[in-house]
CSV table of C-alpha atoms and ligand atoms in Angstrom, one decimal:
chain,number,residue,atom,x,y,z
A,26,UNK,CA,-11.5,5.2,15.2
A,27,UNK,CA,-10.7,3.7,11.8
A,28,UNK,CA,-8.3,0.8,11.4
A,29,UNK,CA,-4.8,1.4,10.2
A,30,UNK,CA,-2.6,-1.1,8.5
A,31,UNK,CA,0.3,0.2,10.7
A,32,UNK,CA,-1.3,-1.7,13.7
A,33,UNK,CA,-0.2,-4.9,12.0
A,34,UNK,CA,3.4,-3.9,11.6
A,35,UNK,CA,5.9,-5.2,14.1
A,36,UNK,CA,9.4,-4.9,12.6
A,37,UNK,CA,10.9,-7.8,14.6
A,38,UNK,CA,8.3,-10.2,13.4
A,39,UNK,CA,8.6,-8.9,9.9
A,40,UNK,CA,12.4,-9.4,10.0
A,41,UNK,CA,12.0,-13.1,10.8
A,42,UNK,CA,9.7,-13.5,7.8
A,43,UNK,CA,12.1,-11.6,5.5
A,44,UNK,CA,15.0,-13.6,6.7
A,45,UNK,CA,13.0,-16.8,6.1
A,46,UNK,CA,12.3,-15.8,2.5
A,47,UNK,CA,15.9,-14.6,2.1
A,48,UNK,CA,17.3,-11.2,1.3
A,49,UNK,CA,16.9,-10.3,-2.4
A,50,UNK,CA,14.5,-13.2,-2.8
A,51,UNK,CA,10.8,-12.8,-3.4
A,52,UNK,CA,9.6,-16.3,-3.5
A,53,UNK,CA,8.0,-18.1,-0.6
A,54,UNK,CA,7.9,-21.9,-1.0
A,55,UNK,CA,5.2,-23.7,0.8
A,56,UNK,CA,4.3,-27.3,1.5
A,57,UNK,CA,0.9,-28.7,2.4
A,58,UNK,CA,0.9,-31.9,4.3
A,59,UNK,CA,-1.6,-34.4,2.8
A,60,UNK,CA,-0.3,-37.5,4.6
A,61,UNK,CA,-2.9,-38.6,7.1
A,62,UNK,CA,-1.9,-39.9,10.5
A,63,UNK,CA,0.1,-39.3,13.7
A,64,UNK,CA,3.5,-37.7,13.4
A,65,UNK,CA,6.0,-35.7,15.3
A,66,UNK,CA,7.5,-32.2,14.6
A,67,UNK,CA,10.8,-31.1,15.8
A,68,UNK,CA,11.4,-27.7,17.4
A,69,UNK,CA,14.3,-25.6,16.3
A,70,UNK,CA,14.9,-22.2,18.0
A,71,UNK,CA,17.5,-20.0,19.4
A,72,UNK,CA,18.0,-19.4,23.1
A,73,UNK,CA,20.8,-17.7,25.2
A,74,UNK,CA,22.9,-20.8,24.7
A,75,UNK,CA,22.5,-20.8,20.9
A,76,UNK,CA,20.6,-23.0,18.5
A,77,UNK,CA,18.4,-25.6,20.2
A,78,UNK,CA,16.9,-28.7,18.5
A,79,UNK,CA,14.3,-30.7,20.3
A,80,UNK,CA,13.5,-33.9,18.5
A,81,UNK,CA,9.8,-35.0,18.4
A,82,UNK,CA,8.8,-32.0,20.4
A,83,UNK,CA,5.2,-31.8,19.1
A,84,UNK,CA,2.9,-34.7,18.4
A,85,UNK,CA,0.2,-34.0,15.8
A,86,UNK,CA,-2.5,-35.9,14.1
A,87,UNK,CA,-2.7,-34.9,10.4
A,88,UNK,CA,-6.0,-35.1,8.6
A,89,UNK,CA,-4.7,-34.5,5.1
A,90,UNK,CA,-6.6,-32.5,2.6
A,91,UNK,CA,-9.6,-31.9,4.9
A,92,UNK,CA,-12.6,-30.6,2.9
A,93,UNK,CA,-10.5,-29.2,0.1
A,94,UNK,CA,-8.5,-27.0,2.5
A,95,UNK,CA,-5.6,-27.6,0.2
A,96,UNK,CA,-7.5,-25.9,-2.7
A,97,UNK,CA,-8.6,-23.1,-0.4
A,98,UNK,CA,-4.9,-22.4,0.5
A,99,UNK,CA,-3.7,-22.7,-3.2
A,100,UNK,CA,-6.4,-20.2,-4.3
A,101,UNK,CA,-5.4,-17.9,-1.4
A,102,UNK,CA,-1.8,-17.8,-2.6
A,103,UNK,CA,-2.7,-17.4,-6.3
A,104,UNK,CA,-4.9,-14.4,-5.4
A,105,UNK,CA,-2.4,-12.8,-3.1
A,106,UNK,CA,0.5,-13.4,-5.5
A,107,UNK,CA,-1.0,-11.0,-8.0
A,108,UNK,CA,-1.3,-8.3,-5.4
A,109,UNK,CA,2.0,-8.3,-3.6
A,110,UNK,CA,5.5,-8.7,-4.9
A,111,UNK,CA,6.1,-11.8,-2.8
A,112,UNK,CA,5.5,-14.8,-5.0
A,113,UNK,CA,4.3,-18.3,-3.9
A,114,UNK,CA,5.4,-21.7,-5.1
A,115,UNK,CA,4.1,-25.0,-3.8
A,116,UNK,CA,6.6,-27.8,-3.1
A,117,UNK,CA,5.7,-31.5,-2.9
A,118,UNK,CA,8.0,-32.0,0.1
A,119,UNK,CA,9.0,-30.0,3.2
A,120,UNK,CA,12.7,-30.2,2.5
A,121,UNK,CA,13.8,-26.6,2.3
A,122,UNK,CA,10.2,-25.1,2.1
A,123,UNK,CA,9.7,-21.9,4.0
A,124,UNK,CA,6.1,-22.5,5.1
A,125,UNK,CA,4.8,-26.0,6.0
A,126,UNK,CA,1.1,-26.3,6.6
A,127,UNK,CA,-0.4,-29.1,8.6
A,128,UNK,CA,-4.2,-29.6,8.9
A,129,UNK,CA,-4.7,-31.4,12.1
A,130,UNK,CA,-7.3,-32.9,14.5
A,131,UNK,CA,-4.8,-32.9,17.4
A,132,UNK,CA,-1.6,-31.2,18.6
A,133,UNK,CA,0.2,-31.9,21.8
A,134,UNK,CA,1.1,-28.3,22.3
A,135,UNK,CA,-2.4,-26.8,21.9
A,136,UNK,CA,-4.3,-25.4,24.8
A,137,UNK,CA,-8.0,-26.0,25.2
A,138,UNK,CA,-8.9,-23.0,23.0
A,139,UNK,CA,-6.1,-23.1,20.6
A,140,UNK,CA,-7.2,-23.5,17.0
A,141,UNK,CA,-4.1,-22.6,15.1
A,142,UNK,CA,-0.5,-21.8,15.5
A,143,UNK,CA,2.3,-20.3,13.4
A,144,UNK,CA,5.6,-21.7,14.8
A,145,UNK,CA,8.9,-20.0,14.1
A,146,UNK,CA,11.6,-22.5,13.4
A,147,UNK,CA,15.3,-21.5,13.2
A,148,UNK,CA,18.6,-23.2,12.5
A,149,UNK,CA,21.9,-21.6,11.7
A,150,UNK,CA,21.3,-22.1,8.0
A,151,UNK,CA,17.9,-20.5,7.9
A,152,UNK,CA,14.4,-20.0,9.2
A,153,UNK,CA,11.0,-21.3,8.3
A,154,UNK,CA,7.4,-21.7,9.7
A,155,UNK,CA,5.2,-24.6,10.6
A,156,UNK,CA,1.6,-23.7,10.5
A,157,UNK,CA,-0.9,-25.9,12.3
A,158,UNK,CA,-4.6,-25.5,12.2
A,159,UNK,CA,-7.3,-27.5,13.8
A,160,UNK,CA,-10.4,-28.4,11.8
A,161,UNK,CA,-13.6,-27.5,13.8
A,162,UNK,CA,-16.1,-29.9,12.4
A,163,UNK,CA,-16.0,-33.3,10.8
A,164,UNK,CA,-17.7,-32.5,7.6
A,165,UNK,CA,-17.3,-29.1,6.3
A,166,UNK,CA,-14.6,-26.4,6.0
A,167,UNK,CA,-16.4,-23.5,7.6
A,168,UNK,CA,-15.7,-19.8,7.7
A,169,UNK,CA,-14.1,-20.1,11.1
A,170,UNK,CA,-11.7,-22.8,9.8
A,171,UNK,CA,-10.8,-20.6,6.8
A,172,UNK,CA,-10.3,-17.6,9.0
A,173,UNK,CA,-7.9,-19.7,11.2
A,174,UNK,CA,-5.9,-20.7,8.1
A,175,UNK,CA,-5.6,-17.2,6.7
A,176,UNK,CA,-4.8,-15.8,10.2
A,177,UNK,CA,-1.9,-18.2,10.7
A,178,UNK,CA,-0.6,-17.8,7.1
A,179,UNK,CA,-0.9,-14.0,7.8
A,180,UNK,CA,1.6,-14.4,10.6
A,181,UNK,CA,4.0,-16.4,8.5
A,182,UNK,CA,4.1,-13.5,5.9
A,183,UNK,CA,4.8,-10.9,8.5
A,184,UNK,CA,1.4,-9.7,10.0
A,185,UNK,CA,1.0,-9.3,13.7
A,186,UNK,CA,-2.1,-9.0,15.8
A,187,UNK,CA,-3.5,-5.4,15.8
A,188,UNK,CA,-1.2,-3.6,18.2
A,189,UNK,CA,-0.1,-7.1,19.4
A,190,UNK,CA,-3.6,-7.7,20.9
A,191,UNK,CA,-5.8,-10.1,18.9
A,192,UNK,CA,-8.7,-9.6,21.3
A,193,UNK,CA,-8.8,-5.8,21.1
A,194,UNK,CA,-12.5,-5.2,21.0
A,195,UNK,CA,-12.3,-2.2,18.7
A,196,UNK,CA,-11.5,-4.5,15.7
A,197,UNK,CA,-12.9,-7.7,14.3
A,198,UNK,CA,-12.0,-10.0,11.4
A,199,UNK,CA,-13.5,-7.6,8.9
A,200,UNK,CA,-11.0,-4.9,9.9
A,201,UNK,CA,-8.2,-7.5,9.8
A,202,UNK,CA,-8.0,-11.3,9.7
A,203,UNK,CA,-5.4,-10.9,12.4
A,204,UNK,CA,-8.1,-10.1,14.9
A,205,UNK,CA,-9.5,-12.9,17.1
A,206,UNK,CA,-13.0,-11.4,17.0
A,207,UNK,CA,-15.7,-12.5,14.5
A,208,UNK,CA,-17.0,-10.0,11.9
A,209,UNK,CA,-20.4,-8.3,12.2
A,210,UNK,CA,-22.0,-11.2,10.3
A,211,UNK,CA,-19.4,-13.9,9.9
A,212,UNK,CA,-15.8,-14.8,10.1
A,213,UNK,CA,-13.8,-13.0,7.3
A,214,UNK,CA,-11.5,-15.3,5.4
A,215,UNK,CA,-9.9,-12.9,2.9
A,216,UNK,CA,-7.4,-10.2,3.7
A,217,UNK,CA,-9.0,-6.8,4.5
A,218,UNK,CA,-7.9,-3.6,2.9
A,219,UNK,CA,-5.8,-3.0,6.0
A,220,UNK,CA,-4.2,-6.4,5.8
A,221,UNK,CA,-3.4,-5.9,2.1
A,222,UNK,CA,-1.9,-2.5,2.8
A,223,UNK,CA,0.3,-3.9,5.5
A,224,UNK,CA,1.4,-6.7,3.1
A,225,UNK,CA,2.2,-4.2,0.4
A,226,UNK,CA,4.2,-2.2,2.9
A,227,UNK,CA,6.1,-5.3,3.9
A,228,UNK,CA,6.7,-7.0,0.5
A,229,UNK,CA,5.9,-4.3,-2.0
A,230,UNK,CA,3.3,-4.1,-4.7
A,231,UNK,CA,3.5,-6.8,-7.4
A,232,UNK,CA,5.8,-5.4,-10.2
A,233,UNK,CA,7.1,-8.5,-12.0
A,234,UNK,CA,5.5,-7.7,-15.4
A,235,UNK,CA,6.8,-4.1,-15.3
A,236,UNK,CA,3.3,-2.8,-14.6
A,237,UNK,CA,2.0,-1.8,-11.2
A,238,UNK,CA,-1.7,-1.5,-10.4
A,239,UNK,CA,-3.4,1.2,-8.4
A,240,UNK,CA,-7.0,1.4,-7.4
A,241,UNK,CA,-7.9,5.0,-7.8
A,242,UNK,CA,-7.8,7.4,-10.8
A,243,UNK,CA,-4.4,8.7,-11.9
A,244,UNK,CA,-5.3,12.3,-10.8
A,245,UNK,CA,-5.6,11.2,-7.2
A,246,UNK,CA,-1.8,10.5,-6.9
A,247,UNK,CA,1.3,12.5,-6.4
A,248,UNK,CA,4.6,11.7,-8.0
A,249,UNK,CA,8.1,12.4,-6.7
A,250,UNK,CA,11.5,12.6,-8.2
A,251,UNK,CA,14.6,12.2,-6.0
A,252,UNK,CA,17.9,14.0,-6.4
A,253,UNK,CA,19.4,10.9,-8.0
A,254,UNK,CA,16.5,10.6,-10.5
A,255,UNK,CA,14.6,7.9,-8.9
A,256,UNK,CA,10.8,8.1,-9.1
A,257,UNK,CA,8.0,7.3,-6.7
A,258,UNK,CA,4.3,7.5,-6.3
A,259,UNK,CA,2.6,8.4,-3.0
A,260,UNK,CA,-0.2,6.0,-2.0
A,261,UNK,CA,-2.0,5.1,1.3
A,262,UNK,CA,1.1,3.3,2.5
A,263,UNK,CA,3.6,6.1,1.7
A,264,UNK,CA,6.0,6.5,-1.2
A,265,UNK,CA,6.4,3.4,-3.5
A,266,UNK,CA,9.2,3.3,-6.0
A,267,UNK,CA,8.3,3.2,-9.7
A,268,UNK,CA,11.8,3.5,-11.0
A,269,UNK,CA,12.4,1.0,-13.8
A,270,UNK,CA,8.7,0.2,-14.2
A,271,UNK,CA,7.2,0.4,-17.7
A,272,UNK,CA,3.5,1.2,-17.0
A,273,UNK,CA,1.3,2.2,-14.1
A,274,UNK,CA,-2.3,1.1,-14.4
A,275,UNK,CA,-4.9,3.3,-12.7
A,276,UNK,CA,-8.7,3.0,-12.5
A,277,UNK,CA,-9.1,5.4,-15.4
A,278,UNK,CA,-6.0,5.1,-17.5
A,279,UNK,CA,-2.6,3.4,-18.1
A,280,UNK,CA,0.4,5.7,-18.1
A,281,UNK,CA,3.9,5.1,-19.3
A,282,UNK,CA,6.6,5.9,-16.6
A,283,UNK,CA,9.2,7.1,-19.1
A,284,UNK,CA,6.9,9.3,-21.1
A,285,UNK,CA,4.4,10.5,-18.6
A,286,UNK,CA,6.4,10.8,-15.4
A,287,UNK,CA,10.1,11.1,-16.3
A,288,UNK,CA,9.0,13.0,-19.4
A,289,UNK,CA,7.3,15.6,-17.3
A,290,UNK,CA,10.0,16.0,-14.7
A,291,UNK,CA,12.6,16.3,-17.5
A,292,UNK,CA,10.9,19.4,-18.8
A,293,UNK,CA,11.6,21.3,-15.6
A,294,UNK,CA,14.7,23.4,-15.9
A,295,UNK,CA,14.4,25.6,-12.9
A,296,UNK,CA,12.4,26.2,-9.8
A,297,UNK,CA,11.5,29.8,-10.5
A,298,UNK,CA,11.6,29.8,-14.3
A,299,UNK,CA,8.5,29.4,-16.5
A,300,UNK,CA,8.8,25.6,-16.6
A,301,UNK,CA,8.5,25.4,-12.8
A,302,UNK,CA,5.8,28.0,-12.7
A,303,UNK,CA,3.6,26.1,-15.2
A,304,UNK,CA,4.2,22.8,-13.4
A,305,UNK,CA,2.9,24.4,-10.2
A,306,UNK,CA,0.0,26.0,-12.0
A,307,UNK,CA,-1.2,22.5,-13.1
A,308,UNK,CA,-1.3,21.4,-9.5
A,309,UNK,CA,-2.9,24.7,-8.3
A,310,UNK,CA,-5.6,24.8,-11.0
A,311,UNK,CA,-6.3,21.1,-11.7
A,312,UNK,CA,-4.9,19.4,-8.5
A,313,UNK,CA,-3.0,16.9,-10.6
A,314,UNK,CA,0.3,15.9,-12.1
A,315,UNK,CA,0.8,17.7,-15.5
A,316,UNK,CA,0.4,15.7,-18.7
A,317,UNK,CA,3.6,15.8,-20.7
A,318,UNK,CA,2.0,17.2,-23.9
A,319,UNK,CA,0.0,19.9,-22.2
A,320,UNK,CA,2.9,21.0,-20.1
A,321,UNK,CA,5.2,21.1,-23.1
A,322,UNK,CA,2.6,23.2,-25.0
A,323,UNK,CA,2.2,25.9,-22.4
A,324,UNK,CA,6.0,26.1,-21.8
A,325,UNK,CA,6.5,26.6,-25.5
A,326,UNK,CA,3.7,29.2,-25.7
A,327,UNK,CA,5.5,31.2,-22.9
A,328,UNK,CA,9.0,30.7,-24.1
A,329,UNK,CA,8.0,31.9,-27.6
A,330,UNK,CA,6.2,34.8,-26.0
A,331,UNK,CA,2.9,34.0,-27.7
A,332,UNK,CA,1.5,33.9,-24.2
A,333,UNK,CA,2.4,35.4,-20.8
A,334,UNK,CA,2.2,33.4,-17.6
A,335,UNK,CA,-0.8,35.6,-16.6
A,336,UNK,CA,-2.6,34.7,-19.9
A,337,UNK,CA,-1.8,31.0,-19.3
A,338,UNK,CA,-3.4,31.3,-15.9
A,339,UNK,CA,-6.5,32.9,-17.5
A,340,UNK,CA,-6.8,30.0,-20.0
A,341,UNK,CA,-6.5,27.5,-17.1
A,342,UNK,CA,-9.3,29.3,-15.1
A,343,UNK,CA,-11.8,29.2,-17.9
A,344,UNK,CA,-11.2,25.5,-18.8
A,345,UNK,CA,-13.8,22.9,-18.0
A,346,UNK,CA,-11.3,21.0,-15.9
A,347,UNK,CA,-10.8,24.1,-13.6
A,348,UNK,CA,-14.6,24.6,-13.3
A,349,UNK,CA,-15.2,21.0,-12.5
A,350,UNK,CA,-12.5,21.2,-9.7
A,351,UNK,CA,-13.6,24.5,-8.2
A,352,UNK,CA,-17.2,24.9,-9.3
A,353,UNK,CA,-18.5,27.9,-11.1
A,354,UNK,CA,-20.6,29.8,-8.6
A,355,UNK,CA,-18.9,29.1,-5.3
A,356,UNK,CA,-18.4,31.9,-2.7
A,357,UNK,CA,-15.1,33.7,-2.4
A,358,UNK,CA,-14.6,31.9,0.9
A,359,UNK,CA,-15.2,28.4,-0.5
A,360,UNK,CA,-12.9,29.3,-3.4
A,361,UNK,CA,-10.1,30.1,-1.0
A,362,UNK,CA,-10.8,27.0,1.1
A,363,UNK,CA,-10.4,24.9,-2.0
A,364,UNK,CA,-7.1,26.6,-2.9
A,365,UNK,CA,-5.7,25.8,0.5
A,366,UNK,CA,-6.8,22.1,0.1
A,367,UNK,CA,-5.7,21.6,-3.5
A,368,UNK,CA,-2.5,23.6,-3.5
A,369,UNK,CA,-1.2,23.6,0.0
A,370,UNK,CA,-2.9,20.4,1.1
A,371,UNK,CA,-4.1,21.8,4.3
A,372,UNK,CA,-7.0,23.8,5.7
A,373,UNK,CA,-6.9,27.6,5.7
A,374,UNK,CA,-5.4,29.4,8.7
A,375,UNK,CA,-7.4,32.4,10.0
A,376,UNK,CA,-4.9,35.1,9.0
A,377,UNK,CA,-4.4,33.7,5.5
A,378,UNK,CA,-8.1,33.4,5.0
A,379,UNK,CA,-8.8,37.0,6.1
A,380,UNK,CA,-6.0,38.3,3.8
A,381,UNK,CA,-7.1,36.6,0.7
A,382,UNK,CA,-10.8,37.1,1.4
A,383,UNK,CA,-10.5,40.8,1.8
A,384,UNK,CA,-8.4,41.1,-1.3
A,385,UNK,CA,-11.2,39.3,-3.3
A,386,UNK,CA,-14.1,41.0,-1.6
A,387,UNK,CA,-12.6,44.5,-2.2
A,388,UNK,CA,-11.7,43.7,-5.8
A,389,UNK,CA,-7.9,44.2,-5.1
A,390,UNK,CA,-7.3,40.8,-6.8
A,391,UNK,CA,-9.2,38.7,-9.2
A,392,UNK,CA,-9.7,34.9,-8.6
A,393,UNK,CA,-7.0,34.3,-11.2
A,394,UNK,CA,-4.6,36.5,-9.4
A,395,UNK,CA,-5.3,34.7,-6.1
A,396,UNK,CA,-4.7,31.4,-7.9
A,397,UNK,CA,-1.3,32.7,-9.1
A,398,UNK,CA,-0.6,33.9,-5.6
A,399,UNK,CA,-1.2,30.5,-4.1
A,400,UNK,CA,0.8,28.8,-6.9
A,401,UNK,CA,3.8,31.0,-6.4
A,402,UNK,CA,3.7,31.2,-2.6
A,403,UNK,CA,6.8,30.2,-0.7
A,404,UNK,CA,4.8,27.3,0.8
A,405,UNK,CA,3.9,25.9,-2.6
A,406,UNK,CA,7.4,26.4,-3.9
A,407,UNK,CA,8.6,24.4,-0.9
A,408,UNK,CA,6.2,21.6,-1.8
A,409,UNK,CA,7.3,21.7,-5.4
A,410,UNK,CA,11.0,21.4,-4.4
A,411,UNK,CA,10.2,18.3,-2.4
A,412,UNK,CA,8.3,16.8,-5.4
A,413,UNK,CA,11.2,17.6,-7.6
A,414,UNK,CA,13.9,16.3,-5.3
A,415,UNK,CA,15.7,19.7,-5.5
A,416,UNK,CA,16.7,21.6,-2.4
B,9,CA,CA1,3.6,-11.8,-6.3
B,10,CA,CA1,7.0,-10.8,-7.5
B,11,CA,CA1,9.4,-8.0,-8.2
């Protein structure tokens, strides 16, 4: 069983973090306590009687910037800031900061095995977190300490234990820093892919510069338009809005949202007319979103009647891009399998497979005609309508 970021999502917990940061705000201010010595923390929480304030509720012994833990935390926030839309600013005092971090050697509310704690604090005017973590050794910030820090910070920015059980033996700190189990080799002290996906889901992908960054090649993604002309990209965490963005950066290219996404959707004038048919053919033949220029070229060739739709399909089929997607010498059966995967995004059903296979084997249809059949099937037109935001 593979780990899913959704195991870290608990909406109640997220809501607390979101309210702490503030609606329409994307900056989390944090404070790192460098003042060594004994001190008291107050507790603020809500109960059935309303807001409660317990003065001097927790006694702690602060150890200041233990083994450069302050630098570790600063670097953690700098690195995370670039990835998620939430932004981090350090404050020199804890008056109004959202996250207060205390490196300690003692806390009166810790049990024998407690090494860290993320305490939710709440008054009528707002919410914040106190994070306590207990250094394990006298003379070096080890991987366990770092894991404790990132785990507690993870809580403050909305992550829960995997399915609310940090000890679940199926996962360890390599799957998520929110696990209480060590990794195969060591304690992990950077957010896993699952952690990052959960954080992107909660806070959004960083977009402040007008550019959003995606890990895979452009061709791996699907794009959607909504009925009110908003645009989104489908990623491993679902649909993410790209409306108002300037550029999207992929592993293999940078594309311009206005030219390359809106510019493609704007060429579609109807579901069943030639503009829609050629759009669908791009996905069927190449399994990708059309490029604006290419789409425009083939629409013009058809509208001026220099080319028929059937001839366009033949041109697609002999292109290098088609051959690289489908292979040259594959069996009829594999060809149909790939059409199901690429066009309809599902495996073949028995009845469909038999139908297309017998048409191909008996020479009733060519491979080009089968491609057109898939591209113009009701199922694919349904997918296309969803992509287009038309119903
Ligand atoms: Ca950020
Ligand atoms: Ca931001
Ligand atoms: Ca932003």
